[in-house]
XYZ file of C-alpha atoms in Angstrom:
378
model
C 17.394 -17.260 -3.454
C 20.992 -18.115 -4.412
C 21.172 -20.133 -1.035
C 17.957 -22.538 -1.520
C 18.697 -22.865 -4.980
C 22.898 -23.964 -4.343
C 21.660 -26.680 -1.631
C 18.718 -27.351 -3.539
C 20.549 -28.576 -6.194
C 23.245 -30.130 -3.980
C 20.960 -32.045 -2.144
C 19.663 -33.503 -5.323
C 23.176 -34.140 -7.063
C 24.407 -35.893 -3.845
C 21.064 -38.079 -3.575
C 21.944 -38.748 -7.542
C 25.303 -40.517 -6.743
C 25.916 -43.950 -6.406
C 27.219 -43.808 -3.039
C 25.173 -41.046 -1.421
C 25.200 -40.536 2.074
C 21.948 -38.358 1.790
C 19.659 -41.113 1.148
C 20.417 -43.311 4.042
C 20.063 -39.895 6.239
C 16.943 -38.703 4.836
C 15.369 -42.613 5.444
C 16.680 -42.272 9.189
C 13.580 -41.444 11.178
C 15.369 -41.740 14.319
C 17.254 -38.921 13.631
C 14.915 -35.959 14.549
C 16.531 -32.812 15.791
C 19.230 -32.032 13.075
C 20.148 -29.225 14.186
C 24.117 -27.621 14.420
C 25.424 -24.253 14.550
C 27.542 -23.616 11.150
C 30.910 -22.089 10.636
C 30.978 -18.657 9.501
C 34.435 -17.506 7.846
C 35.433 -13.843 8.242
C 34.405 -11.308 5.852
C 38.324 -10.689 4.236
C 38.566 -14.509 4.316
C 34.681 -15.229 2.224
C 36.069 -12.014 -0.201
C 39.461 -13.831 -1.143
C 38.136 -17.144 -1.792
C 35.451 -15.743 -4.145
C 38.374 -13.476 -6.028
C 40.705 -16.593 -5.911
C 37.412 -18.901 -7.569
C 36.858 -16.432 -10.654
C 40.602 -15.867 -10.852
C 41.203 -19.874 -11.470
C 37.778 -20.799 -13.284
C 38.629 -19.672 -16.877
C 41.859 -21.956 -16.249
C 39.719 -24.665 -14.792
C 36.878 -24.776 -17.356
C 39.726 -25.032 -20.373
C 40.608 -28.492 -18.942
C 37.977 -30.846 -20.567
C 38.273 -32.650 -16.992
C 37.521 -29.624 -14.869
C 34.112 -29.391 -15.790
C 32.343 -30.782 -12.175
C 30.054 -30.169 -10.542
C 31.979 -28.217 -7.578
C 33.470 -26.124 -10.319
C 29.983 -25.230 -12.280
C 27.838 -24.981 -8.791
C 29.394 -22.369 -6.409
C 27.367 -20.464 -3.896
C 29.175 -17.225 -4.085
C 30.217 -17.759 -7.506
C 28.131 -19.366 -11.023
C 24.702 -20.031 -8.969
C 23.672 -16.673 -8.361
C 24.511 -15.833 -12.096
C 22.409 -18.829 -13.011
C 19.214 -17.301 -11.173
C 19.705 -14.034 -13.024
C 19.454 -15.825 -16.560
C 16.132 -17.438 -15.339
C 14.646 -14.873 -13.561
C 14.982 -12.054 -16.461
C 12.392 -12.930 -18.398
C 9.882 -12.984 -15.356
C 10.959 -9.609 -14.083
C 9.618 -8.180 -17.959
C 6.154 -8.548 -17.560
C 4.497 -5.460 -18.273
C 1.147 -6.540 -16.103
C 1.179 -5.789 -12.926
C -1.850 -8.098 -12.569
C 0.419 -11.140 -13.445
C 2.678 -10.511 -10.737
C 0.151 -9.981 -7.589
C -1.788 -13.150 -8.263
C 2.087 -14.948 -9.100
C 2.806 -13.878 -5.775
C -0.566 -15.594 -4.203
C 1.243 -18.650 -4.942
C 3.872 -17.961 -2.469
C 1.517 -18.438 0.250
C 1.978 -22.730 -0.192
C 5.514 -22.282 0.969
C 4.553 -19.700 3.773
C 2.247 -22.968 5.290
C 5.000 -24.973 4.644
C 7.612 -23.721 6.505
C 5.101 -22.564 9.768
C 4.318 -26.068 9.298
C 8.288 -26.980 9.542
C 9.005 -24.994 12.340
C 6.363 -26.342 14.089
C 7.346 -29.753 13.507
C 10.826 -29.318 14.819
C 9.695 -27.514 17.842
C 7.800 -30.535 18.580
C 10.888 -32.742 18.011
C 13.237 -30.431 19.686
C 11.143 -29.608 22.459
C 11.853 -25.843 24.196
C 15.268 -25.293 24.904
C 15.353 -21.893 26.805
C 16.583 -21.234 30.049
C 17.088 -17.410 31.724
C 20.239 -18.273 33.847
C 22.809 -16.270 32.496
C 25.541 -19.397 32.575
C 23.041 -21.574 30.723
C 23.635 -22.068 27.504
C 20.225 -22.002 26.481
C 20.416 -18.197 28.184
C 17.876 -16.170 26.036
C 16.212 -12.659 26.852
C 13.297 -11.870 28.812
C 11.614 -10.096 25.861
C 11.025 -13.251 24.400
C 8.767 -14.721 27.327
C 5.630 -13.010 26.593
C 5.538 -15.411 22.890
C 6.526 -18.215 25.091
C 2.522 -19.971 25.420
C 1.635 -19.067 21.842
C 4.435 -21.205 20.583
C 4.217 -23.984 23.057
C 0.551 -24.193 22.072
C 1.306 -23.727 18.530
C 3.861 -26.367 18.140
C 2.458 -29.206 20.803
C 5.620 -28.473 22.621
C 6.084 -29.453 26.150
C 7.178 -27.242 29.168
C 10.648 -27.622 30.318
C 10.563 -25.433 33.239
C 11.377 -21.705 33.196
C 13.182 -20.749 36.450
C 13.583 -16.805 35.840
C 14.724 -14.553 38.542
C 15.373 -10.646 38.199
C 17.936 -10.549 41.201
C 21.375 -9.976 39.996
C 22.769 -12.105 42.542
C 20.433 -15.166 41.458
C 21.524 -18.434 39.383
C 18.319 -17.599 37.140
C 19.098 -13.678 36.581
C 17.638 -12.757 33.194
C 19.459 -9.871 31.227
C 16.417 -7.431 30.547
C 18.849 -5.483 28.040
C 21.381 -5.688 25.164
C 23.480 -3.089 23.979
C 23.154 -4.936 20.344
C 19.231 -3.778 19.924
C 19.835 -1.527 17.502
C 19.970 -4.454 14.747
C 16.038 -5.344 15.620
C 15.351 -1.867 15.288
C 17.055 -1.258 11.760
C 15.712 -4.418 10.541
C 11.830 -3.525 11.681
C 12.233 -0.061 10.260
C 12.330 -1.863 6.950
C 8.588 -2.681 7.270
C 7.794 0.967 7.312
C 10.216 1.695 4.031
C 7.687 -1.086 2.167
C 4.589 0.606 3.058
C 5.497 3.489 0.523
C 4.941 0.375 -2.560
C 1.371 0.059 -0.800
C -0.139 2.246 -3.412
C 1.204 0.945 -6.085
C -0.288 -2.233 -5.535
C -3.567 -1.199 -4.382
C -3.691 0.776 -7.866
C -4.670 -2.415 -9.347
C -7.509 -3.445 -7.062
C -10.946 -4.913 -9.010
C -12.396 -3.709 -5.884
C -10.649 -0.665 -3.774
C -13.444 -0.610 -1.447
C -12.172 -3.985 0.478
C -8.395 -2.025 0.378
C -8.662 -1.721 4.127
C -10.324 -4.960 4.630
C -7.210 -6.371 2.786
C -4.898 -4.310 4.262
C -5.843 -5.091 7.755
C -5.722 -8.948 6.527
C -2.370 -8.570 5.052
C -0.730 -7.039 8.015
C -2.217 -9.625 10.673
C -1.068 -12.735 8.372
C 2.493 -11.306 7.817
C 2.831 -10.173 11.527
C 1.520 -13.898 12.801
C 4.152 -15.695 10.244
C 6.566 -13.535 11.290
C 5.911 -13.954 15.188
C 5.294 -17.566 14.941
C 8.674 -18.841 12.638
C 11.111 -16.679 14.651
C 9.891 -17.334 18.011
C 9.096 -20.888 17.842
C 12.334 -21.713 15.964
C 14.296 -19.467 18.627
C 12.863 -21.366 21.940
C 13.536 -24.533 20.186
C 17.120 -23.903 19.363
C 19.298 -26.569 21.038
C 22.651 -24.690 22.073
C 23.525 -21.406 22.173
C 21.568 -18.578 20.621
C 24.634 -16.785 18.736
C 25.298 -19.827 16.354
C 21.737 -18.843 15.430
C 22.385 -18.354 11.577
C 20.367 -14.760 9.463
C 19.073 -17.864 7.299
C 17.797 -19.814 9.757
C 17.722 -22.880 7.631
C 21.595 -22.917 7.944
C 21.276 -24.387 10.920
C 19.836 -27.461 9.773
C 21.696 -30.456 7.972
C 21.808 -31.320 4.524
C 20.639 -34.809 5.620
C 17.354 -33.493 6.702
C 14.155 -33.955 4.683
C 11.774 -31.157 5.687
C 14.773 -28.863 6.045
C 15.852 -29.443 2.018
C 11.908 -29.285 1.171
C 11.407 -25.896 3.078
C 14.873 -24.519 1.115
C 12.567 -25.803 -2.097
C 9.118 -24.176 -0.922
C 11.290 -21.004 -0.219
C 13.131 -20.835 -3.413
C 9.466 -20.947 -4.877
C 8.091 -18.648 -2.822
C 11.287 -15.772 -3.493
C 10.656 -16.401 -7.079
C 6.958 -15.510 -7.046
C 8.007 -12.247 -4.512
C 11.546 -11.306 -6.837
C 9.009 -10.114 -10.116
C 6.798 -8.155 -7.879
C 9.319 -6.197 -6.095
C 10.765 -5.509 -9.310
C 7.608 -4.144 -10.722
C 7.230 -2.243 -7.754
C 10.770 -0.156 -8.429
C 10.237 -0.102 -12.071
C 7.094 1.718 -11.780
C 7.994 3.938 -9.071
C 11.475 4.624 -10.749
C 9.585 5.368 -14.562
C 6.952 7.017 -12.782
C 8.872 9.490 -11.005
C 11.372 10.080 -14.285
C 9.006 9.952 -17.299
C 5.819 10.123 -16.019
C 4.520 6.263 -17.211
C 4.891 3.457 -15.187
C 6.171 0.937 -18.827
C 8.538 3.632 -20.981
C 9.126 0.457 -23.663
C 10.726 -3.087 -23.825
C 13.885 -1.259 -23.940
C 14.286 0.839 -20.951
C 12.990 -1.504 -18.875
C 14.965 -4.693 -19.756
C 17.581 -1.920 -18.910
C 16.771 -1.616 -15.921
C 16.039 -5.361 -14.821
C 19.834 -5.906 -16.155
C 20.798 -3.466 -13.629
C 18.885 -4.891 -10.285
C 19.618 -8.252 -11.501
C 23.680 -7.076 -11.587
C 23.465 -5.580 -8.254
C 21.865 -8.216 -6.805
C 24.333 -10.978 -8.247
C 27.470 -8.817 -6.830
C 25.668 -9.124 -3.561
C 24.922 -12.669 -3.586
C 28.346 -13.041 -4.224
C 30.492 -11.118 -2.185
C 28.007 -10.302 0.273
C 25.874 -12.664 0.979
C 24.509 -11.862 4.597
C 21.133 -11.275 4.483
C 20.546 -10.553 8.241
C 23.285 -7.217 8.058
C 21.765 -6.105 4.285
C 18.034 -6.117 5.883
C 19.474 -3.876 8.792
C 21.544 -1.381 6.782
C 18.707 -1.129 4.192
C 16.340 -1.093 6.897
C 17.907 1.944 8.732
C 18.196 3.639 5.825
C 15.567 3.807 4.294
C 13.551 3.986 7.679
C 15.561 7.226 8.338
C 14.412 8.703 4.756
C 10.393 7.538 5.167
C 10.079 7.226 8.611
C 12.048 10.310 10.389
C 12.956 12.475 8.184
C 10.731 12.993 5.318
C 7.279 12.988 7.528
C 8.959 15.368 10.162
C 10.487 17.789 7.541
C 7.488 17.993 5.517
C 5.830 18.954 8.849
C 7.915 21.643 9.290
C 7.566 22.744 6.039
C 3.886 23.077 6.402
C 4.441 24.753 10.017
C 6.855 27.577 8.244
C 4.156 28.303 5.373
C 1.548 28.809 7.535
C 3.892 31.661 10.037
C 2.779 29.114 12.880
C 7.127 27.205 13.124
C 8.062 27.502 16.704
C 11.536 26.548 18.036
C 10.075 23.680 20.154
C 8.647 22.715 16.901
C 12.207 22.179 15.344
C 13.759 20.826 18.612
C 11.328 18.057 18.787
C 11.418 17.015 14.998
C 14.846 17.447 14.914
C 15.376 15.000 17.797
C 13.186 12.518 16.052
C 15.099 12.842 12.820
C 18.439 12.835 14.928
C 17.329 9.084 15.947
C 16.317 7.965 12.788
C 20.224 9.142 11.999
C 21.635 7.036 14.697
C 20.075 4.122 14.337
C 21.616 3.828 10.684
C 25.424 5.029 11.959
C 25.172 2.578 14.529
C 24.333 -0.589 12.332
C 28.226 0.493 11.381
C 29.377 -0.781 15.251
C 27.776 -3.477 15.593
């Protein structure tokens, strides 16, 4: 959220100025595919220049002169604080009612950006190639999506030459010792089904829960599918300056780019609340029995995930690594160990616990184990 709203608001102070390069870019329709692959500074390097910016601020701001807008808009620095102050009040609502159908509204941006990505696809065209000394080298296990996108986003066909012969020009890598990122980040859908409840609590009508369900699932899936895949055969150069916000990639300059960052920034506003709700009930629930304990407690407790979440946006503000730790994590609590433990649980109760019994569920909670160390390595 801190990254649509910083170049959100850039975009709009630069177009404000006098002599702003953004308007002449954004009137450009020749220029189509703006596209780059950004710089990323090291981790030590990002940490120092955020100490060094809070370290000289209070210096800065007593300087009547100092107060710009570099100074009072900082990515990892005042912008992320700002967010907190408006989203406080939002996270308090003691319906959870408000928040589901707040969310609904979220779904405007979700059309948006398929909408985006499907534009730029069609601008771009499909740059993919399986020779290993291309660089538009991707992985085989993106193929299968290949027709659904080019039908999808009116794309044309630039020719696939794809060979599985080591020896071959076209030889397509079928495997990646780096896979254990996908996995920790899909393990994260699993760790949200355990909030399922807690929405479906609310229903007017829990008869049409699976209907919903079943809805829910296909619509997030296809979005999911669709964005990532279309926006990854498009890409123009190589697939590693691919950024974990995709829409770092794109320009400042570019129109549909700086409205998606808007539609987004909407969209994370209406989801924020909800997830909130979510861990405050669960978290009450769990520790006082009652879902609302008072005004109190929970403003409390919004303080605290809003505090957390600013010291992330700040000094950590990689939201492709922070899906795959959490991911992992929590995947390894819900998904292999808690289901498989229980299970043995039950087995031991009942006199019916055999060795192979504890050898197989302790294998699967061994893996659940090592795909969290590994996110470490990678």
């Amino acid at each position: 959220m801190s990254n649509f709203l910083y170049y959100t608001g850039s975009v709009v102070h630069e177009a404000m100025q006098p002599n702003s390069t953004i308007i002449p870019i954004l009137e450009n329709k020749t220029f189509t595919c703006d596209i780059y692959c950004p710089q990323q500074p090291g981790y030590r390097e990002e940490f120092n220049g955020v100490i060094r910016y809070f370290s000289s601020l209070p210096t800065a701001l007593a300087k009547r002169d100092s107060f710009t807008f570099d100074n009072l808009w900082k990515l990892q620095g005042t912008v992320p604080i700002y967010l907190a102050i408006v989203m406080l009040p939002l996270l308090s609502f003691k319906s959870a009612t408000f928040f589901t159908k707040f969310n609904m509204l979220g779904t405007i941006s979700v059309m948006y950006l398929m909408s985006f990505v499907a534009s730029k696809a069609y601008d771009c065209g499909i740059n993919i190639n399986f020779d290993v000394t291309s660089e538009h080298y991707a992985q085989r296990t993106i193929s299968v999506m290949y027709l659904m996108s080019f039908v999808a986003s009116k794309a044309y066909d630039c020719g696939i030459n794809i060979n599985f012969d080591v020896t071959s020009e076209h030889y397509a890598q079928l495997f990646r010792w780096r896979f254990p990122a996908l996995t920790g980040t899909l393990t994260l859908s699993y760790f949200l089904h355990n909030v399922i409840l807690t929405i479906l609590r609310n229903q007017k009508h829990p008869e049409n829960n699976a209907r919903d369900l079943s809805i829910g699932y296909s619509l997030a899936a296809f979005t999911y599918v669709f964005v990532g895949s279309v926006f990854f055969l498009l890409f123009p150069t190589i697939r590693t300056c691919i950024s974990d916000n995709f829409l770092n990639n794109f320009g400042s300059g570019d129109a549909m780019s700086a409205t998606a960052r808007l539609f987004l920034l909407f969209q994370m506003t209406t989801v924020l609340p909800l997830l909130a709700y979510l861990v405050r009930a669960q978290f009450f629930y769990a520790l006082l029995g009652t879902v609302y304990p008072g005004r109190g407690l929970v403003l409390l407790l919004n303080i605290g995930i809003l505090t957390l979440a600013v010291c992330t946006a700040v000094f950590y503000p990689h939201i492709g690594s922070i899906i795959r730790f959490v991911g992992s994590f929590s995947g390894l609590v819900y998904i292999f160990a808690l289901p498989c433990t229980i299970h043995l649980k039950r087995l031991q109760m009942s006199g019916t616990l055999t060795r192979l019994d504890v050898a197989i569920h302790g294998t699967i909670i061994f893996l659940g184990a090592a795909n969290f160390f590994i996110q470490f390595f990678l």
